[in-house]
Amino acid sequence: MTKTRLIFAVTMALIGASLIFSQAYAQGNSGESGNKVGLIDMEEVFKNYKKFTVLQEELQADMEKSKAELEGSFKRLQAAERQLKDSTFKKDSDNYTALESRFTTEKAAFEAKVQNKDRQFKRRQAEIYKTIHGEVQDIVQVFATRKGYSLVMRFRRPKSIDSDPRSIAADLNSSVVFHRDADDITDIITSALNRHFDQTAGTAPKRDSKVRTVSGQKPATSRTPTRTRSNP
């Protein structure tokens, strides 16, 4: 191959590569073909979704009420313990045995009540997260399908003034190294969720009947794909 032909071949190869790159870039930005990827900060969505706030406040109010009830039971238990300690009965007497048995029974009942309440609130907390996460998934699916996204990934918005070592480590280990602002659909999804919540007078359908209703409304008895359908 002559030197002239070699130069011509290399030049044509470079031009071809340039054209291919330009076409791929144009297609990727136009959204006409290729994979369109969206990003969503779930922590931000949960924090700013009105329904999540309402459910959390209801849960907190019930926890405070339960705490007051348990404090009353605990005071009665303390009184029974003092009565046992201050008793003048001999430890081998029937009267002392009766007091001791009463205290032991009340203590066991109190501990069981505390454990039961703790399980109930943890279960409710889990159901709240499950419900909200499901509603976010539903509306993301609607938005992504409508806008042509083939993939929506979770990510954490960088906090420029965050000095928490765990937050810094999370940023360093993030799967997302670079993205455009337009790729972040967090605010769009949050706005759509809140719009739906406002339009339904704060009674967005629940995924599970175990989750408390908002404003005393009866929750939905089954999950439906159109539950959180709105216009993102």
PDB file of C-alpha atoms in Angstrom:
ATOM      1  CA  MET A   1       0.000   0.000   0.000  1.00  0.00           C
ATOM      2  CA  THR A   2       1.382   3.385  -1.003  1.00  0.00           C
ATOM      3  CA  LYS A   3       1.786   6.187   1.483  1.00  0.00           C
ATOM      4  CA  THR A   4      -0.992   8.191  -0.224  1.00  0.00           C
ATOM      5  CA  ARG A   5      -3.471   5.321  -0.030  1.00  0.00           C
ATOM      6  CA  LEU A   6      -2.576   4.734   3.632  1.00  0.00           C
ATOM      7  CA  ILE A   7      -3.228   8.383   4.511  1.00  0.00           C
ATOM      8  CA  PHE A   8      -6.543   8.266   2.605  1.00  0.00           C
ATOM      9  CA  ALA A   9      -7.657   5.096   4.432  1.00  0.00           C
ATOM     10  CA  VAL A  10      -6.834   6.528   7.852  1.00  0.00           C
ATOM     11  CA  THR A  11      -8.611   9.795   7.031  1.00  0.00           C
ATOM     12  CA  MET A  12     -11.776   7.987   5.901  1.00  0.00           C
ATOM     13  CA  ALA A  13     -11.724   5.820   9.032  1.00  0.00           C
ATOM     14  CA  LEU A  14     -11.550   8.909  11.241  1.00  0.00           C
ATOM     15  CA  ILE A  15     -14.372  10.585   9.336  1.00  0.00           C
ATOM     16  CA  GLY A  16     -16.519   7.459   9.648  1.00  0.00           C
ATOM     17  CA  ALA A  17     -15.894   7.184  13.372  1.00  0.00           C
ATOM     18  CA  SER A  18     -16.739  10.852  13.783  1.00  0.00           C
ATOM     19  CA  LEU A  19     -20.053  10.426  11.946  1.00  0.00           C
ATOM     20  CA  ILE A  20     -20.987   7.374  13.986  1.00  0.00           C
ATOM     21  CA  PHE A  21     -20.222   9.195  17.242  1.00  0.00           C
ATOM     22  CA  SER A  22     -22.190  12.267  16.149  1.00  0.00           C
ATOM     23  CA  GLN A  23     -25.230  10.184  15.228  1.00  0.00           C
ATOM     24  CA  ALA A  24     -25.119   8.252  18.491  1.00  0.00           C
ATOM     25  CA  TYR A  25     -24.800  11.455  20.500  1.00  0.00           C
ATOM     26  CA  ALA A  26     -27.687  13.089  18.649  1.00  0.00           C
ATOM     27  CA  GLN A  27     -29.902  10.042  19.125  1.00  0.00           C
ATOM     28  CA  GLY A  28     -29.052   9.820  22.814  1.00  0.00           C
ATOM     29  CA  ASN A  29     -29.947  13.452  23.405  1.00  0.00           C
ATOM     30  CA  SER A  30     -33.070  13.455  21.272  1.00  0.00           C
ATOM     31  CA  GLY A  31     -34.461  10.450  23.135  1.00  0.00           C
ATOM     32  CA  GLU A  32     -35.588   8.899  19.822  1.00  0.00           C
ATOM     33  CA  SER A  33     -33.572   5.727  20.358  1.00  0.00           C
ATOM     34  CA  GLY A  34     -31.195   4.135  22.779  1.00  0.00           C
ATOM     35  CA  ASN A  35     -31.664   3.832  26.527  1.00  0.00           C
ATOM     36  CA  LYS A  36     -33.119   6.757  28.457  1.00  0.00           C
ATOM     37  CA  VAL A  37     -32.171   6.630  32.128  1.00  0.00           C
ATOM     38  CA  GLY A  38     -33.788   8.526  34.988  1.00  0.00           C
ATOM     39  CA  LEU A  39     -32.601   9.012  38.562  1.00  0.00           C
ATOM     40  CA  ILE A  40     -34.657   9.356  41.732  1.00  0.00           C
ATOM     41  CA  ASP A  41     -33.655  10.174  45.305  1.00  0.00           C
ATOM     42  CA  MET A  42     -36.095   8.080  47.337  1.00  0.00           C
ATOM     43  CA  GLU A  43     -35.068   9.717  50.597  1.00  0.00           C
ATOM     44  CA  GLU A  44     -36.058  13.111  49.220  1.00  0.00           C
ATOM     45  CA  VAL A  45     -39.352  11.769  47.899  1.00  0.00           C
ATOM     46  CA  PHE A  46     -40.295  10.256  51.266  1.00  0.00           C
ATOM     47  CA  LYS A  47     -39.284  13.390  53.130  1.00  0.00           C
ATOM     48  CA  ASN A  48     -41.364  15.694  50.921  1.00  0.00           C
ATOM     49  CA  TYR A  49     -44.395  13.483  50.237  1.00  0.00           C
ATOM     50  CA  LYS A  50     -47.304  14.875  52.274  1.00  0.00           C
ATOM     51  CA  LYS A  51     -48.954  11.513  52.787  1.00  0.00           C
ATOM     52  CA  PHE A  52     -45.825  10.055  54.355  1.00  0.00           C
ATOM     53  CA  THR A  53     -45.655  13.031  56.725  1.00  0.00           C
ATOM     54  CA  VAL A  54     -49.307  12.608  57.734  1.00  0.00           C
ATOM     55  CA  LEU A  55     -48.950   8.885  58.370  1.00  0.00           C
ATOM     56  CA  GLN A  56     -45.780   9.434  60.391  1.00  0.00           C
ATOM     57  CA  GLU A  57     -47.477  12.109  62.499  1.00  0.00           C
ATOM     58  CA  GLU A  58     -50.429   9.807  63.165  1.00  0.00           C
ATOM     59  CA  LEU A  59     -48.072   7.037  64.189  1.00  0.00           C
ATOM     60  CA  GLN A  60     -46.112   9.372  66.464  1.00  0.00           C
ATOM     61  CA  ALA A  61     -49.336  10.580  68.124  1.00  0.00           C
ATOM     62  CA  ASP A  62     -50.427   7.011  68.835  1.00  0.00           C
ATOM     63  CA  MET A  63     -46.982   6.190  70.194  1.00  0.00           C
ATOM     64  CA  GLU A  64     -47.184   9.146  72.585  1.00  0.00           C
ATOM     65  CA  LYS A  65     -50.642   8.031  73.710  1.00  0.00           C
ATOM     66  CA  SER A  66     -49.395   4.498  74.275  1.00  0.00           C
ATOM     67  CA  LYS A  67     -46.395   5.816  76.175  1.00  0.00           C
ATOM     68  CA  ALA A  68     -48.686   7.693  78.576  1.00  0.00           C
ATOM     69  CA  GLU A  69     -50.726   4.528  79.156  1.00  0.00           C
ATOM     70  CA  LEU A  70     -47.606   2.467  79.820  1.00  0.00           C
ATOM     71  CA  GLU A  71     -46.296   5.063  82.243  1.00  0.00           C
ATOM     72  CA  GLY A  72     -49.515   4.660  84.265  1.00  0.00           C
ATOM     73  CA  SER A  73     -49.072   0.887  84.321  1.00  0.00           C
ATOM     74  CA  PHE A  74     -45.421   1.284  85.300  1.00  0.00           C
ATOM     75  CA  LYS A  75     -46.334   3.500  88.252  1.00  0.00           C
ATOM     76  CA  ARG A  76     -48.802   0.887  89.478  1.00  0.00           C
ATOM     77  CA  LEU A  77     -46.102  -1.740  89.152  1.00  0.00           C
ATOM     78  CA  GLN A  78     -43.704   0.405  91.177  1.00  0.00           C
ATOM     79  CA  ALA A  79     -46.361   0.814  93.864  1.00  0.00           C
ATOM     80  CA  ALA A  80     -46.799  -2.964  94.050  1.00  0.00           C
ATOM     81  CA  GLU A  81     -43.024  -3.379  94.339  1.00  0.00           C
ATOM     82  CA  ARG A  82     -42.823  -0.849  97.185  1.00  0.00           C
ATOM     83  CA  GLN A  83     -45.690  -2.554  98.938  1.00  0.00           C
ATOM     84  CA  LEU A  84     -43.805  -5.828  98.738  1.00  0.00           C
ATOM     85  CA  LYS A  85     -40.553  -4.314 100.017  1.00  0.00           C
ATOM     86  CA  ASP A  86     -42.253  -2.371 102.829  1.00  0.00           C
ATOM     87  CA  SER A  87     -44.328  -5.321 103.899  1.00  0.00           C
ATOM     88  CA  THR A  88     -44.007  -6.441 107.515  1.00  0.00           C
ATOM     89  CA  PHE A  89     -45.065  -9.937 106.619  1.00  0.00           C
ATOM     90  CA  LYS A  90     -42.559 -12.706 107.010  1.00  0.00           C
ATOM     91  CA  LYS A  91     -41.222 -14.001 103.698  1.00  0.00           C
ATOM     92  CA  ASP A  92     -42.511 -17.485 104.392  1.00  0.00           C
ATOM     93  CA  SER A  93     -46.010 -16.272 105.292  1.00  0.00           C
ATOM     94  CA  ASP A  94     -49.067 -16.682 103.075  1.00  0.00           C
ATOM     95  CA  ASN A  95     -49.651 -12.913 102.987  1.00  0.00           C
ATOM     96  CA  TYR A  96     -46.118 -12.204 101.727  1.00  0.00           C
ATOM     97  CA  THR A  97     -46.388 -14.984  99.167  1.00  0.00           C
ATOM     98  CA  ALA A  98     -49.654 -13.461  97.909  1.00  0.00           C
ATOM     99  CA  LEU A  99     -48.078 -10.002  97.558  1.00  0.00           C
ATOM    100  CA  GLU A 100     -45.035 -11.461  95.799  1.00  0.00           C
ATOM    101  CA  SER A 101     -47.218 -13.444  93.412  1.00  0.00           C
ATOM    102  CA  ARG A 102     -49.261 -10.346  92.613  1.00  0.00           C
ATOM    103  CA  PHE A 103     -46.141  -8.316  91.879  1.00  0.00           C
ATOM    104  CA  THR A 104     -44.638 -11.065  89.702  1.00  0.00           C
ATOM    105  CA  THR A 105     -47.867 -11.368  87.722  1.00  0.00           C
ATOM    106  CA  GLU A 106     -48.185  -7.613  87.179  1.00  0.00           C
ATOM    107  CA  LYS A 107     -44.531  -7.334  86.166  1.00  0.00           C
ATOM    108  CA  ALA A 108     -44.884 -10.104  83.577  1.00  0.00           C
ATOM    109  CA  ALA A 109     -48.087  -8.532  82.242  1.00  0.00           C
ATOM    110  CA  PHE A 110     -46.412  -5.122  81.947  1.00  0.00           C
ATOM    111  CA  GLU A 111     -43.383  -6.498  80.116  1.00  0.00           C
ATOM    112  CA  ALA A 112     -45.627  -8.426  77.721  1.00  0.00           C
ATOM    113  CA  LYS A 113     -47.664  -5.275  77.059  1.00  0.00           C
ATOM    114  CA  VAL A 114     -44.521  -3.266  76.308  1.00  0.00           C
ATOM    115  CA  GLN A 115     -43.230  -5.901  73.902  1.00  0.00           C
ATOM    116  CA  ASN A 116     -46.617  -6.174  72.187  1.00  0.00           C
ATOM    117  CA  LYS A 117     -46.882  -2.400  71.700  1.00  0.00           C
ATOM    118  CA  ASP A 118     -43.349  -2.293  70.356  1.00  0.00           C
ATOM    119  CA  ARG A 119     -44.144  -5.000  67.797  1.00  0.00           C
ATOM    120  CA  GLN A 120     -47.349  -3.230  66.765  1.00  0.00           C
ATOM    121  CA  PHE A 121     -45.641   0.102  66.136  1.00  0.00           C
ATOM    122  CA  LYS A 122     -42.744  -1.480  64.282  1.00  0.00           C
ATOM    123  CA  ARG A 123     -45.231  -3.336  62.091  1.00  0.00           C
ATOM    124  CA  ARG A 124     -47.143  -0.137  61.386  1.00  0.00           C
ATOM    125  CA  GLN A 125     -43.918   1.686  60.574  1.00  0.00           C
ATOM    126  CA  ALA A 126     -42.949  -1.050  58.135  1.00  0.00           C
ATOM    127  CA  GLU A 127     -46.397  -0.945  56.511  1.00  0.00           C
ATOM    128  CA  ILE A 128     -46.120   2.816  56.047  1.00  0.00           C
ATOM    129  CA  TYR A 129     -42.794   2.474  54.256  1.00  0.00           C
ATOM    130  CA  LYS A 130     -44.140  -0.409  52.180  1.00  0.00           C
ATOM    131  CA  THR A 131     -47.205   1.585  51.159  1.00  0.00           C
ATOM    132  CA  ILE A 132     -45.325   4.771  50.246  1.00  0.00           C
ATOM    133  CA  HIS A 133     -42.619   2.854  48.387  1.00  0.00           C
ATOM    134  CA  GLY A 134     -45.294   1.044  46.380  1.00  0.00           C
ATOM    135  CA  GLU A 135     -47.056   4.291  45.458  1.00  0.00           C
ATOM    136  CA  VAL A 136     -43.760   5.812  44.322  1.00  0.00           C
ATOM    137  CA  GLN A 137     -43.056   2.749  42.194  1.00  0.00           C
ATOM    138  CA  ASP A 138     -46.492   2.971  40.581  1.00  0.00           C
ATOM    139  CA  ILE A 139     -46.203   6.621  39.571  1.00  0.00           C
ATOM    140  CA  VAL A 140     -42.588   6.192  38.425  1.00  0.00           C
ATOM    141  CA  GLN A 141     -43.769   3.392  36.147  1.00  0.00           C
ATOM    142  CA  VAL A 142     -46.459   5.627  34.665  1.00  0.00           C
ATOM    143  CA  PHE A 143     -44.061   8.530  34.160  1.00  0.00           C
ATOM    144  CA  ALA A 144     -41.242   6.387  32.768  1.00  0.00           C
ATOM    145  CA  THR A 145     -43.540   4.636  30.312  1.00  0.00           C
ATOM    146  CA  ARG A 146     -45.027   7.913  29.118  1.00  0.00           C
ATOM    147  CA  LYS A 147     -41.684   9.655  28.743  1.00  0.00           C
ATOM    148  CA  GLY A 148     -39.792   6.739  27.216  1.00  0.00           C
ATOM    149  CA  TYR A 149     -37.461   5.848  30.075  1.00  0.00           C
ATOM    150  CA  SER A 150     -36.097   2.315  29.891  1.00  0.00           C
ATOM    151  CA  LEU A 151     -34.498   2.478  33.347  1.00  0.00           C
ATOM    152  CA  VAL A 152     -34.971   4.514  36.535  1.00  0.00           C
ATOM    153  CA  MET A 153     -32.254   4.143  39.165  1.00  0.00           C
ATOM    154  CA  ARG A 154     -32.118   5.127  42.796  1.00  0.00           C
ATOM    155  CA  PHE A 155     -29.409   7.588  43.722  1.00  0.00           C
ATOM    156  CA  ARG A 156     -28.593  10.053  46.462  1.00  0.00           C
ATOM    157  CA  ARG A 157     -28.486  13.714  45.665  1.00  0.00           C
ATOM    158  CA  PRO A 158     -25.074  15.066  46.698  1.00  0.00           C
ATOM    159  CA  LYS A 159     -25.126  17.170  49.846  1.00  0.00           C
ATOM    160  CA  SER A 160     -22.427  19.792  49.388  1.00  0.00           C
ATOM    161  CA  ILE A 161     -22.282  20.723  53.089  1.00  0.00           C
ATOM    162  CA  ASP A 162     -22.803  17.217  54.463  1.00  0.00           C
ATOM    163  CA  SER A 163     -19.916  16.292  56.772  1.00  0.00           C
ATOM    164  CA  ASP A 164     -21.397  13.057  58.109  1.00  0.00           C
ATOM    165  CA  PRO A 165     -18.822  10.298  57.436  1.00  0.00           C
ATOM    166  CA  ARG A 166     -21.605   7.864  56.507  1.00  0.00           C
ATOM    167  CA  SER A 167     -23.061  10.310  54.001  1.00  0.00           C
ATOM    168  CA  ILE A 168     -19.645  10.955  52.496  1.00  0.00           C
ATOM    169  CA  ALA A 169     -19.045   7.210  52.211  1.00  0.00           C
ATOM    170  CA  ALA A 170     -22.442   6.797  50.534  1.00  0.00           C
ATOM    171  CA  ASP A 171     -21.559   9.468  47.981  1.00  0.00           C
ATOM    172  CA  LEU A 172     -18.208   7.826  47.265  1.00  0.00           C
ATOM    173  CA  ASN A 173     -19.836   4.429  46.778  1.00  0.00           C
ATOM    174  CA  SER A 174     -22.661   5.754  44.626  1.00  0.00           C
ATOM    175  CA  SER A 175     -23.242   3.978  41.321  1.00  0.00           C
ATOM    176  CA  VAL A 176     -23.885   7.353  39.679  1.00  0.00           C
ATOM    177  CA  VAL A 177     -20.689   9.241  38.897  1.00  0.00           C
ATOM    178  CA  PHE A 178     -22.159  11.819  36.537  1.00  0.00           C
ATOM    179  CA  HIS A 179     -25.641  12.895  35.504  1.00  0.00           C
ATOM    180  CA  ARG A 180     -27.396  15.845  33.951  1.00  0.00           C
ATOM    181  CA  ASP A 181     -29.967  17.800  35.934  1.00  0.00           C
ATOM    182  CA  ALA A 182     -32.611  16.651  33.470  1.00  0.00           C
ATOM    183  CA  ASP A 183     -31.942  13.025  34.448  1.00  0.00           C
ATOM    184  CA  ASP A 184     -33.126  13.663  38.016  1.00  0.00           C
ATOM    185  CA  ILE A 185     -36.894  13.064  38.170  1.00  0.00           C
ATOM    186  CA  THR A 186     -37.148  13.296  41.964  1.00  0.00           C
ATOM    187  CA  ASP A 187     -39.034  16.607  42.073  1.00  0.00           C
ATOM    188  CA  ILE A 188     -41.359  15.612  39.219  1.00  0.00           C
ATOM    189  CA  ILE A 189     -42.408  12.421  41.002  1.00  0.00           C
ATOM    190  CA  THR A 190     -42.795  14.164  44.369  1.00  0.00           C
ATOM    191  CA  SER A 191     -44.966  16.881  42.844  1.00  0.00           C
ATOM    192  CA  ALA A 192     -47.177  14.301  41.125  1.00  0.00           C
ATOM    193  CA  LEU A 193     -47.644  12.369  44.375  1.00  0.00           C
ATOM    194  CA  ASN A 194     -48.529  15.499  46.331  1.00  0.00           C
ATOM    195  CA  ARG A 195     -50.878  16.703  43.603  1.00  0.00           C
ATOM    196  CA  HIS A 196     -52.757  13.420  43.737  1.00  0.00           C
ATOM    197  CA  PHE A 197     -52.807  13.545  47.541  1.00  0.00           C
ATOM    198  CA  ASP A 198     -54.254  17.079  47.508  1.00  0.00           C
ATOM    199  CA  GLN A 199     -56.826  16.213  44.846  1.00  0.00           C
ATOM    200  CA  THR A 200     -58.111  13.315  46.940  1.00  0.00           C
ATOM    201  CA  ALA A 201     -58.467  15.504  50.043  1.00  0.00           C
ATOM    202  CA  GLY A 202     -55.578  13.796  51.783  1.00  0.00           C
ATOM    203  CA  THR A 203     -56.998  10.309  51.390  1.00  0.00           C
ATOM    204  CA  ALA A 204     -54.666   8.683  48.883  1.00  0.00           C
ATOM    205  CA  PRO A 205     -55.461   4.948  48.600  1.00  0.00           C
ATOM    206  CA  LYS A 206     -53.497   2.573  50.816  1.00  0.00           C
ATOM    207  CA  ARG A 207     -51.728  -0.591  49.680  1.00  0.00           C
ATOM    208  CA  ASP A 208     -52.613  -2.439  52.871  1.00  0.00           C
ATOM    209  CA  SER A 209     -55.487  -2.147  55.321  1.00  0.00           C
ATOM    210  CA  LYS A 210     -53.047  -2.361  58.232  1.00  0.00           C
ATOM    211  CA  VAL A 211     -51.848   1.137  57.443  1.00  0.00           C
ATOM    212  CA  ARG A 212     -53.898   3.751  59.278  1.00  0.00           C
ATOM    213  CA  THR A 213     -56.281   5.804  57.223  1.00  0.00           C
ATOM    214  CA  VAL A 214     -55.862   9.529  56.793  1.00  0.00           C
ATOM    215  CA  SER A 215     -58.748  11.720  57.973  1.00  0.00           C
ATOM    216  CA  GLY A 216     -60.687   8.662  59.109  1.00  0.00           C
ATOM    217  CA  GLN A 217     -61.378   7.329  55.611  1.00  0.00           C
ATOM    218  CA  LYS A 218     -61.633   3.564  55.059  1.00  0.00           C
ATOM    219  CA  PRO A 219     -58.515   2.244  53.266  1.00  0.00           C
ATOM    220  CA  ALA A 220     -58.611   0.408  49.975  1.00  0.00           C
ATOM    221  CA  THR A 221     -59.019  -3.347  50.425  1.00  0.00           C
ATOM    222  CA  SER A 222     -56.817  -4.305  47.502  1.00  0.00           C
ATOM    223  CA  ARG A 223     -54.014  -2.928  45.415  1.00  0.00           C
ATOM    224  CA  THR A 224     -54.896  -1.612  41.961  1.00  0.00           C
ATOM    225  CA  PRO A 225     -52.442  -0.418  39.303  1.00  0.00           C
ATOM    226  CA  THR A 226     -54.335   2.872  38.908  1.00  0.00           C
ATOM    227  CA  ARG A 227     -54.254   3.734  42.587  1.00  0.00           C
ATOM    228  CA  THR A 228     -51.748   6.520  42.324  1.00  0.00           C
ATOM    229  CA  ARG A 229     -52.139   7.286  38.662  1.00  0.00           C
ATOM    230  CA  SER A 230     -51.762  11.007  38.163  1.00  0.00           C
ATOM    231  CA  ASN A 231     -50.252  13.292  35.577  1.00  0.00           C
ATOM    232  CA  PRO A 232     -46.558  13.575  36.452  1.00  0.00           C
TER     233      PRO A 232
END
